[in-house]
Amino acid sequence: MTTRESFERPMLGRGRFSIDSDSSDDDLGVYQVDDYDPANAPVAAVAANQMEMSQEFNPRQGLLSNISAPAVLMAGGDEEVGLKKNGMKMAFMNMANSIIGAGIIGQPYALLQCGLITGVVALVTLTFVIDWTIRLMVVNAKLSGTNTYQATVSACFGRAGYLTISLAQGLFAFGGSIAFTVIIGDTIPHVVSAVFPSAATIPVIDLLTERSPVMIICVLFISFPLSLSKNIANLAKASLLALISMLIIILAVVVEGIRLPSDQHGNFSVPLLTMNKGVFQGMGVISFAFVCHHNSLLIYGALRKPTLDRFAKVTHWSTGVSMVACMVLALAGFLTFRDKTEGNVLNNFASNNLFINLARFCFGFNMLTTFPLEIFVCREVLLDYISSSFQTEVEDESGVLRPPEPSAFAHNATTAGLTILTLVVALMTSSLGIVLEVVGSTSACMLAYILPPLCYLKLARSNTQSLRQKLAPIACVGFGVVVMIVSTVMTITKAF
């Protein structure tokens, strides 16, 4: 499947839907939607038809709507996700894999920023909030008659929504690519030095033991060629190592943390045990790790029986298992290194630690192959925006109006420009923690805490909205805005 190739997906209809009778404890029951009636639901009707009726705003069928989630594609191989249905176990694995990624390595640093007690409470609380907003997105999709996150936001807020979701997804992917590049520089040199102790004394070869040269070599000669691929399925297959890498990293940090001599441990203080001054930055790091909202509707649509109740169970299990994994790593790393905890907890261990070097190798290699996935999203966001804004649409084989295919030059030039920009920023950044803070407090907060409840408030029928229905979305939006502003300002101030 090429990036511009489309296929039919069943639309999430605007008709009646409700929670299955075999479960009555789903807290989204208060957001149930009755039979669609334009006379009684003018806001939903306008939102659902806005993209079709507006002459001022007519982008293609939802930004990135023809791109399948990497985690979903891994389960389906070369089959198109719209044609392949998964059971709940596979859906759980897809969503868990979407959540448990590079952000898990920064969870000990999140506890350092928040303080132990506050950090644990924040991790648990944010897991529940993100679990809720993921499920709320399905409600929004049904209310708006759309089938992607991007199309839902665009249907609710028109051109402004299109630009907002484009910017949020593009920045999240761009920040992820920077984080991956920093991780490559933090891990590969340690592994090379451990495997080849004499490498540092050999001309040219010694470059592989230094951070900056390794980042340049790996990104330009390995990740960049992979990024030029137009088939995201090929890239997704390379990330099968992700879950195995996460398991090895967790075991390595737990085991080697226990074995570490006490004189190498850090120190505790009252703020570190209760509430530290970086609590908002810590929330940003946690948010970066848990955001998977751009994949959730694809996972929902791939269920054999896509209902709110079944999707709720998948979401509960996925976020729950991810929270446990993050909690174990966070506690193991922070309780070991305390005030010395770094943004990448693997950097706290010695360069010659065999188990940790195995974890570094798995993690670094995984970043080499997942970096192209982030560049892929950045490129598509940029090209889709340019195409929908400045190019005249043409009719494809199915009779659908779409912007013309970008030229090979545009494809390659955009990929090269994004790769070089990412590399330059990463070379100027020595702390993974700062990257996670900035990305988590900006685009992650927008994707997880602000846009889903905002869309619901826009779409829900005003004549049946109770105070209970309004309170939770309003509180979530307010929380997201506060975390985004305060965390970003504090992070930038600290960085400079």
Coordinates of C-alpha atoms in Angstrom, one line a residue:
M1 CA 0.0 0.0 0.0
T2 CA 1.5 3.3 -1.0
T3 CA 1.1 6.4 1.0
R4 CA -1.3 8.0 -1.4
E5 CA -3.2 4.8 -2.2
S6 CA -6.7 4.8 -0.8
F7 CA -9.1 2.0 0.1
E8 CA -12.7 1.9 1.4
R9 CA -13.3 1.8 5.1
P10 CA -16.8 1.5 6.6
M11 CA -17.8 4.9 7.9
L12 CA -18.7 5.2 11.6
G13 CA -22.3 6.1 11.1
R14 CA -24.3 8.8 12.7
G15 CA -27.1 6.5 13.7
R16 CA -28.0 5.1 17.1
F17 CA -25.3 3.3 19.1
S18 CA -25.1 2.2 22.7
I19 CA -23.1 0.1 25.1
D20 CA -23.6 -3.6 24.8
S21 CA -26.0 -5.2 27.3
D22 CA -23.2 -7.5 28.7
S23 CA -21.6 -4.5 30.5
S24 CA -23.2 -1.7 32.4
D25 CA -20.3 -0.1 34.2
D26 CA -18.8 1.9 31.3
D27 CA -18.6 5.5 32.3
L28 CA -19.1 6.6 28.7
G29 CA -22.8 5.6 29.1
V30 CA -23.6 9.2 29.9
Y31 CA -22.5 10.1 26.4
Q32 CA -24.9 7.8 24.6
V33 CA -26.3 9.1 21.3
D34 CA -29.9 8.6 20.2
D35 CA -31.2 8.2 16.7
Y36 CA -29.8 10.9 14.4
D37 CA -32.3 13.6 13.7
P38 CA -31.1 16.8 12.0
A39 CA -34.0 18.8 13.5
N40 CA -32.9 17.8 17.0
A41 CA -29.1 17.8 16.4
P42 CA -28.3 20.8 14.3
V43 CA -24.7 21.0 15.6
A44 CA -24.0 17.4 14.8
A45 CA -25.6 17.8 11.3
V46 CA -23.6 20.9 10.5
A47 CA -20.4 19.3 11.7
A48 CA -20.9 16.1 9.9
N49 CA -21.5 17.8 6.6
Q50 CA -19.1 20.7 7.0
M51 CA -16.3 19.2 5.0
E52 CA -18.6 18.2 2.1
M53 CA -20.6 21.4 1.9
S54 CA -18.0 24.1 2.6
Q55 CA -16.5 25.7 -0.5
E56 CA -13.7 27.4 1.5
F57 CA -12.4 24.3 3.1
N58 CA -12.1 21.1 1.0
P59 CA -9.0 19.1 1.9
R60 CA -8.7 15.4 1.0
Q61 CA -10.6 12.8 3.0
G62 CA -9.2 13.7 6.4
L63 CA -5.5 14.4 6.9
L64 CA -3.5 11.1 6.9
S65 CA -6.8 9.1 6.6
N66 CA -5.1 6.9 4.0
I67 CA -2.3 6.0 6.4
S68 CA -2.7 3.0 8.6
A69 CA -1.2 2.9 12.1
P70 CA 2.2 1.2 12.2
A71 CA 1.1 -1.0 15.1
V72 CA -2.0 -2.1 13.2
L73 CA -0.1 -2.8 10.1
M74 CA 2.3 -5.0 12.0
A75 CA -0.6 -7.3 12.9
G76 CA -1.9 -7.3 9.3
G77 CA 1.2 -7.7 7.3
D78 CA 0.7 -6.4 3.8
E79 CA -3.1 -6.6 4.1
E80 CA -4.9 -3.3 4.3
V81 CA -6.2 -2.6 7.8
G82 CA -9.6 -1.6 6.5
L83 CA -10.1 -5.1 5.1
K84 CA -8.7 -7.1 8.0
K85 CA -10.6 -7.5 11.2
N86 CA -8.9 -8.3 14.5
G87 CA -10.1 -9.9 17.7
M88 CA -9.8 -8.2 21.1
K89 CA -6.5 -9.8 21.9
M90 CA -4.9 -8.5 18.8
A91 CA -6.5 -5.1 19.2
F92 CA -5.0 -5.0 22.8
M93 CA -1.6 -5.8 21.4
N94 CA -1.9 -3.2 18.7
M95 CA -2.9 -0.4 21.2
A96 CA -0.3 -1.5 23.9
N97 CA 2.4 -1.4 21.2
S98 CA 1.2 2.1 20.2
I99 CA 1.6 3.3 23.8
I100 CA 4.7 1.5 25.1
G101 CA 7.4 3.2 23.1
A102 CA 10.4 5.5 23.5
G103 CA 8.6 7.5 26.2
I104 CA 8.9 4.7 28.7
I105 CA 12.6 5.3 29.1
G106 CA 11.9 8.8 30.6
Q107 CA 9.5 7.7 33.3
P108 CA 12.1 7.6 36.1
Y109 CA 12.9 11.2 35.1
A110 CA 9.2 12.0 35.3
L111 CA 9.2 10.9 39.0
L112 CA 12.3 13.0 39.6
Q113 CA 10.5 16.1 38.2
C114 CA 7.3 15.4 40.1
G115 CA 8.5 13.9 43.3
L116 CA 7.9 10.3 44.2
I117 CA 4.4 10.5 45.7
T118 CA 3.1 13.1 43.3
G119 CA 4.7 11.3 40.3
V120 CA 3.0 8.0 41.2
V121 CA -0.4 9.8 41.7
A122 CA 0.1 11.7 38.4
L123 CA 1.0 8.5 36.4
V124 CA -2.1 6.7 37.7
T125 CA -4.4 9.7 37.2
L126 CA -3.2 10.6 33.7
T127 CA -3.7 6.9 32.7
F128 CA -7.3 7.2 33.6
V129 CA -7.7 10.5 31.8
I130 CA -6.1 9.3 28.7
D131 CA -8.1 6.1 28.8
W132 CA -11.2 8.2 28.9
T133 CA -10.2 10.6 26.1
I134 CA -9.3 7.7 23.8
R135 CA -12.8 6.3 24.2
L136 CA -14.4 9.7 23.9
M137 CA -12.9 10.0 20.4
V138 CA -15.1 7.1 19.3
V139 CA -18.1 9.0 20.6
N140 CA -16.9 12.1 18.7
A141 CA -16.4 10.1 15.5
K142 CA -20.0 8.7 15.7
L143 CA -21.4 12.1 16.4
S144 CA -19.6 13.7 13.4
G145 CA -20.0 10.8 11.0
T146 CA -16.2 10.5 10.5
N147 CA -13.7 7.7 10.8
T148 CA -10.4 9.4 11.6
Y149 CA -9.2 11.7 14.4
Q150 CA -8.2 14.3 11.8
A151 CA -11.5 14.2 10.0
T152 CA -13.4 14.6 13.3
V153 CA -11.5 17.7 14.3
S154 CA -11.8 19.1 10.8
A155 CA -15.6 18.5 10.9
C156 CA -15.9 20.2 14.2
F157 CA -13.8 23.3 13.6
G158 CA -13.3 23.5 9.8
R159 CA -10.1 25.1 8.5
A160 CA -8.9 26.0 12.0
G161 CA -9.4 22.5 13.2
Y162 CA -7.5 21.1 10.1
L163 CA -4.6 23.4 10.8
T164 CA -4.6 22.6 14.5
I165 CA -4.6 18.8 14.1
S166 CA -2.0 19.0 11.3
L167 CA 0.3 21.1 13.5
A168 CA -0.3 18.9 16.6
Q169 CA 0.4 15.6 14.8
G170 CA 3.3 17.1 12.8
L171 CA 5.0 18.5 16.0
F172 CA 4.4 15.3 17.9
A173 CA 6.0 13.2 15.2
F174 CA 8.9 15.7 14.7
G175 CA 9.5 15.7 18.5
G176 CA 9.5 12.0 18.4
S177 CA 12.1 11.9 15.7
I178 CA 14.3 14.2 17.7
A179 CA 14.0 12.1 20.8
F180 CA 14.8 9.0 18.8
T181 CA 18.0 10.6 17.4
V182 CA 19.1 11.6 20.9
I183 CA 18.5 8.0 22.0
I184 CA 20.7 6.8 19.2
G185 CA 23.5 9.1 20.3
D186 CA 23.0 8.0 23.9
T187 CA 23.1 4.2 23.3
I188 CA 25.1 3.1 20.2
P189 CA 28.5 4.6 21.3
H190 CA 28.3 2.7 24.6
V191 CA 27.6 -0.5 22.8
V192 CA 30.4 -0.1 20.3
S193 CA 32.9 0.8 23.1
A194 CA 31.8 -2.3 25.1
V195 CA 32.0 -4.7 22.2
F196 CA 35.2 -3.3 20.7
P197 CA 37.2 -1.8 23.6
S198 CA 40.1 -0.8 21.3
A199 CA 37.8 1.1 18.9
A200 CA 38.6 4.4 20.6
T201 CA 42.2 4.1 19.6
I202 CA 41.7 3.3 15.9
P203 CA 41.4 6.3 13.5
V204 CA 38.1 6.7 11.8
I205 CA 36.6 3.8 13.8
D206 CA 36.9 5.9 16.9
L207 CA 34.1 8.1 15.5
L208 CA 31.7 5.3 16.4
T209 CA 32.4 5.7 20.0
E210 CA 31.5 9.4 20.0
R211 CA 27.9 10.7 20.4
S212 CA 27.7 13.3 17.6
P213 CA 29.4 11.3 14.8
V214 CA 27.3 8.3 15.6
M215 CA 24.1 10.3 15.3
I216 CA 25.2 11.8 12.0
I217 CA 26.3 8.4 10.6
C218 CA 23.2 6.4 11.7
V219 CA 20.6 9.0 10.7
L220 CA 22.1 9.9 7.3
F221 CA 23.2 6.4 6.2
I222 CA 20.6 4.1 7.8
S223 CA 17.5 6.0 8.9
F224 CA 17.4 8.5 6.0
P225 CA 17.3 5.8 3.2
L226 CA 14.6 4.0 5.1
S227 CA 12.7 7.3 5.4
L228 CA 12.6 7.6 1.6
S229 CA 10.2 4.6 1.4
K230 CA 6.7 5.3 0.3
N231 CA 5.3 2.2 1.9
I232 CA 4.8 2.5 5.6
A233 CA 4.0 -1.2 5.9
N234 CA 7.6 -2.0 5.2
L235 CA 8.7 0.4 7.9
A236 CA 6.2 -0.9 10.4
K237 CA 7.5 -4.5 10.0
A238 CA 10.9 -3.3 11.2
S239 CA 9.4 -2.1 14.5
L240 CA 8.4 -5.6 15.6
L241 CA 11.5 -5.3 17.9
A242 CA 9.7 -2.6 19.9
L243 CA 7.9 -4.7 22.5
I244 CA 10.8 -7.0 23.0
S245 CA 13.1 -4.0 23.5
M246 CA 10.8 -2.6 26.1
L247 CA 10.7 -5.8 28.1
I248 CA 14.5 -6.1 28.0
I249 CA 14.9 -2.5 29.1
I250 CA 12.5 -3.0 32.1
L251 CA 14.2 -6.2 33.2
A252 CA 17.7 -4.7 32.8
V253 CA 16.9 -1.6 34.9
V254 CA 15.2 -3.6 37.6
V255 CA 17.9 -6.3 37.8
E256 CA 20.9 -4.1 37.5
G257 CA 19.4 -1.4 39.7
I258 CA 19.1 -4.0 42.5
R259 CA 22.7 -5.1 41.9
L260 CA 24.2 -1.6 41.8
P261 CA 26.5 -0.8 44.8
S262 CA 24.9 1.6 47.3
D263 CA 27.7 4.1 46.9
Q264 CA 26.5 4.7 43.3
H265 CA 23.0 5.6 44.4
G266 CA 21.8 9.2 44.6
N267 CA 20.2 10.9 47.5
F268 CA 16.6 11.7 48.5
S269 CA 15.2 15.0 49.8
V270 CA 11.8 16.0 51.0
P271 CA 10.7 17.5 47.6
L272 CA 11.9 14.3 45.9
L273 CA 9.8 12.1 48.1
T274 CA 6.7 14.3 48.1
M275 CA 6.3 17.1 45.4
N276 CA 9.1 18.6 43.4
K277 CA 9.1 21.9 41.5
G278 CA 9.0 20.2 38.1
V279 CA 5.6 18.6 38.5
F280 CA 4.2 20.0 35.3
Q281 CA 7.2 19.0 33.2
G282 CA 6.9 15.5 34.7
M283 CA 3.3 15.4 33.5
G284 CA 4.5 16.3 30.1
V285 CA 6.9 13.4 30.0
I286 CA 4.2 11.0 31.2
S287 CA 1.8 12.4 28.5
F288 CA 4.4 11.8 25.8
A289 CA 4.6 8.2 26.7
F290 CA 0.9 7.5 26.6
V291 CA -0.4 9.4 23.6
C292 CA -1.8 7.0 21.0
H293 CA -4.9 8.9 20.0
H294 CA -3.9 9.1 16.3
N295 CA -4.1 5.3 16.1
S296 CA -7.1 4.6 18.3
L297 CA -9.9 4.9 15.7
L298 CA -8.0 2.7 13.3
I299 CA -7.8 0.1 16.0
Y300 CA -11.5 0.5 16.8
G301 CA -12.4 0.1 13.1
A302 CA -10.3 -3.1 12.9
L303 CA -12.3 -4.9 15.6
R304 CA -14.5 -7.7 14.3
K305 CA -17.4 -6.3 16.3
P306 CA -16.6 -2.6 16.9
T307 CA -18.7 -1.6 19.8
L308 CA -18.1 0.9 22.6
D309 CA -18.1 -1.9 25.2
R310 CA -15.5 -4.0 23.4
F311 CA -13.3 -1.1 22.6
A312 CA -13.5 0.1 26.2
K313 CA -12.2 -3.3 27.4
V314 CA -9.3 -3.1 24.9
T315 CA -8.5 0.4 26.0
H316 CA -8.7 -0.4 29.7
W317 CA -6.4 -3.4 29.4
S318 CA -4.0 -1.5 27.1
T319 CA -3.6 1.6 29.2
G320 CA -3.6 -0.6 32.4
V321 CA -0.7 -2.8 31.2
S322 CA 1.2 0.2 29.9
M323 CA 0.8 2.0 33.2
V324 CA 2.2 -1.1 35.1
A325 CA 5.1 -1.3 32.7
C326 CA 5.9 2.5 33.1
M327 CA 5.4 2.3 36.8
V328 CA 7.8 -0.6 37.2
L329 CA 10.5 1.1 35.2
A330 CA 9.9 4.5 36.8
L331 CA 10.2 3.1 40.4
A332 CA 13.1 0.9 39.6
G333 CA 15.1 3.7 38.0
F334 CA 14.2 6.6 40.4
L335 CA 14.5 4.6 43.6
T336 CA 18.0 3.6 42.5
F337 CA 19.4 6.9 41.2
R338 CA 17.2 9.4 43.0
D339 CA 18.5 12.9 42.5
K340 CA 21.0 11.6 39.9
T341 CA 18.3 10.2 37.6
E342 CA 18.8 11.3 34.0
G343 CA 16.3 11.8 31.1
N344 CA 17.5 8.5 29.7
V345 CA 17.8 6.2 32.7
L346 CA 20.2 3.9 30.8
N347 CA 22.8 6.7 30.9
N348 CA 23.0 6.3 34.6
F349 CA 24.5 2.8 34.3
A350 CA 28.2 2.1 33.5
S351 CA 29.3 1.7 29.9
N352 CA 30.6 -1.8 30.5
N353 CA 27.4 -3.3 32.0
L354 CA 26.6 -6.3 29.8
F355 CA 22.8 -6.5 30.5
I356 CA 22.4 -2.7 30.2
N357 CA 24.4 -2.7 26.9
L358 CA 22.0 -5.4 25.6
A359 CA 19.1 -3.1 26.5
R360 CA 21.0 -0.2 24.8
F361 CA 21.5 -2.1 21.7
C362 CA 17.9 -3.2 21.4
F363 CA 16.7 0.3 22.2
G364 CA 19.1 2.1 19.8
F365 CA 18.5 -0.3 17.0
N366 CA 14.7 0.1 17.5
M367 CA 15.1 3.8 17.2
L368 CA 17.0 3.5 13.9
T369 CA 14.0 1.7 12.4
T370 CA 11.2 3.8 14.1
F371 CA 12.8 7.1 13.2
P372 CA 11.5 6.8 9.6
L373 CA 8.0 6.3 10.8
E374 CA 8.0 9.7 12.5
I375 CA 9.6 11.3 9.4
F376 CA 6.9 9.6 7.4
V377 CA 4.1 11.3 9.4
C378 CA 5.9 14.7 9.3
R379 CA 6.3 14.5 5.6
E380 CA 2.7 13.5 5.0
V381 CA 1.4 16.3 7.2
L382 CA 3.5 18.8 5.3
L383 CA 2.7 17.5 1.8
D384 CA -1.0 17.1 2.5
Y385 CA -1.2 20.7 3.8
I386 CA 0.7 22.0 0.7
S387 CA -1.4 19.9 -1.6
S388 CA -4.8 20.9 -0.1
S389 CA -3.9 24.6 0.1
F390 CA -2.1 25.4 -3.1
Q391 CA -2.8 22.7 -5.7
T392 CA -5.9 22.1 -7.8
E393 CA -7.6 18.8 -7.0
V394 CA -7.9 16.1 -9.8
E395 CA -10.3 13.2 -10.0
D396 CA -8.7 9.8 -9.2
E397 CA -9.8 6.3 -10.6
S398 CA -12.6 6.1 -8.1
G399 CA -14.0 9.5 -9.0
V400 CA -12.8 11.2 -5.8
L401 CA -11.3 14.6 -6.0
R402 CA -7.7 14.6 -4.6
P403 CA -4.7 16.8 -4.9
P404 CA -2.2 15.5 -7.4
E405 CA 0.6 13.1 -6.4
P406 CA 3.7 15.0 -5.2
S407 CA 6.6 14.6 -7.5
A408 CA 9.6 12.4 -6.7
F409 CA 11.6 15.6 -6.2
A410 CA 9.1 17.0 -3.7
H411 CA 9.0 13.7 -1.8
N412 CA 12.8 13.3 -1.6
A413 CA 13.5 17.0 -0.9
T414 CA 10.9 17.1 1.9
T415 CA 12.3 13.9 3.5
A416 CA 15.9 15.2 3.3
G417 CA 14.9 18.6 4.7
L418 CA 13.0 17.1 7.7
T419 CA 15.8 14.6 8.4
I420 CA 18.5 17.3 8.4
L421 CA 16.4 19.6 10.5
T422 CA 15.8 16.8 13.0
L423 CA 19.5 15.9 13.1
V424 CA 20.6 19.6 13.7
V425 CA 18.1 20.0 16.6
A426 CA 19.2 16.7 18.1
L427 CA 22.9 17.6 17.9
M428 CA 22.1 20.8 19.8
T429 CA 20.2 18.8 22.5
S430 CA 22.1 16.9 25.1
S431 CA 19.1 15.9 27.4
L432 CA 16.4 13.5 26.3
G433 CA 14.4 14.8 29.3
I434 CA 14.0 18.2 27.8
V435 CA 12.8 16.8 24.5
L436 CA 10.2 14.7 26.2
E437 CA 9.1 17.6 28.3
V438 CA 8.6 20.0 25.4
V439 CA 6.9 17.5 23.1
G440 CA 4.8 16.1 25.9
S441 CA 3.6 19.5 27.2
T442 CA 2.7 20.9 23.7
S443 CA 1.5 18.5 21.1
A444 CA 0.8 15.5 23.4
C445 CA -1.4 17.7 25.6
M446 CA -3.2 19.0 22.6
L447 CA -3.8 15.5 21.2
A448 CA -4.7 13.8 24.5
Y449 CA -6.4 16.4 26.8
I450 CA -7.7 19.3 24.7
L451 CA -9.0 18.3 21.3
P452 CA -11.1 15.2 22.2
P453 CA -13.2 16.9 24.9
L454 CA -13.4 20.1 22.8
C455 CA -14.8 18.1 19.9
Y456 CA -17.3 16.5 22.2
L457 CA -18.5 19.8 23.5
K458 CA -18.9 21.0 20.0
L459 CA -20.8 18.0 18.8
A460 CA -23.0 16.9 21.7
R461 CA -26.6 18.0 21.5
S462 CA -27.1 21.1 23.7
N463 CA -30.7 20.2 24.6
T464 CA -29.8 17.0 26.3
Q465 CA -26.4 17.9 27.8
S466 CA -26.4 17.6 31.5
L467 CA -24.0 19.3 33.9
R468 CA -22.3 16.0 34.4
Q469 CA -21.7 15.6 30.7
K470 CA -20.2 19.1 30.4
L471 CA -18.1 19.2 33.5
A472 CA -15.7 16.4 32.7
P473 CA -14.8 17.7 29.2
I474 CA -14.5 21.3 30.4
A475 CA -12.2 20.2 33.3
C476 CA -10.1 18.1 30.9
V477 CA -9.6 21.0 28.5
G478 CA -8.7 23.3 31.3
F479 CA -6.2 20.8 32.7
G480 CA -4.6 20.4 29.3
V481 CA -4.3 24.1 28.7
V482 CA -2.7 24.7 32.1
V483 CA -0.2 21.8 31.8
M484 CA 0.7 22.9 28.2
I485 CA 1.3 26.5 29.1
V486 CA 3.0 26.1 32.5
S487 CA 5.2 23.1 31.5
T488 CA 6.3 24.7 28.2
V489 CA 7.3 28.0 29.8
M490 CA 9.1 26.2 32.7
T491 CA 10.9 23.9 30.3
I492 CA 12.1 26.6 28.0
T493 CA 13.2 28.8 30.9
K494 CA 15.2 25.9 32.4
A495 CA 16.7 25.1 29.0
F496 CA 18.0 28.6 28.4

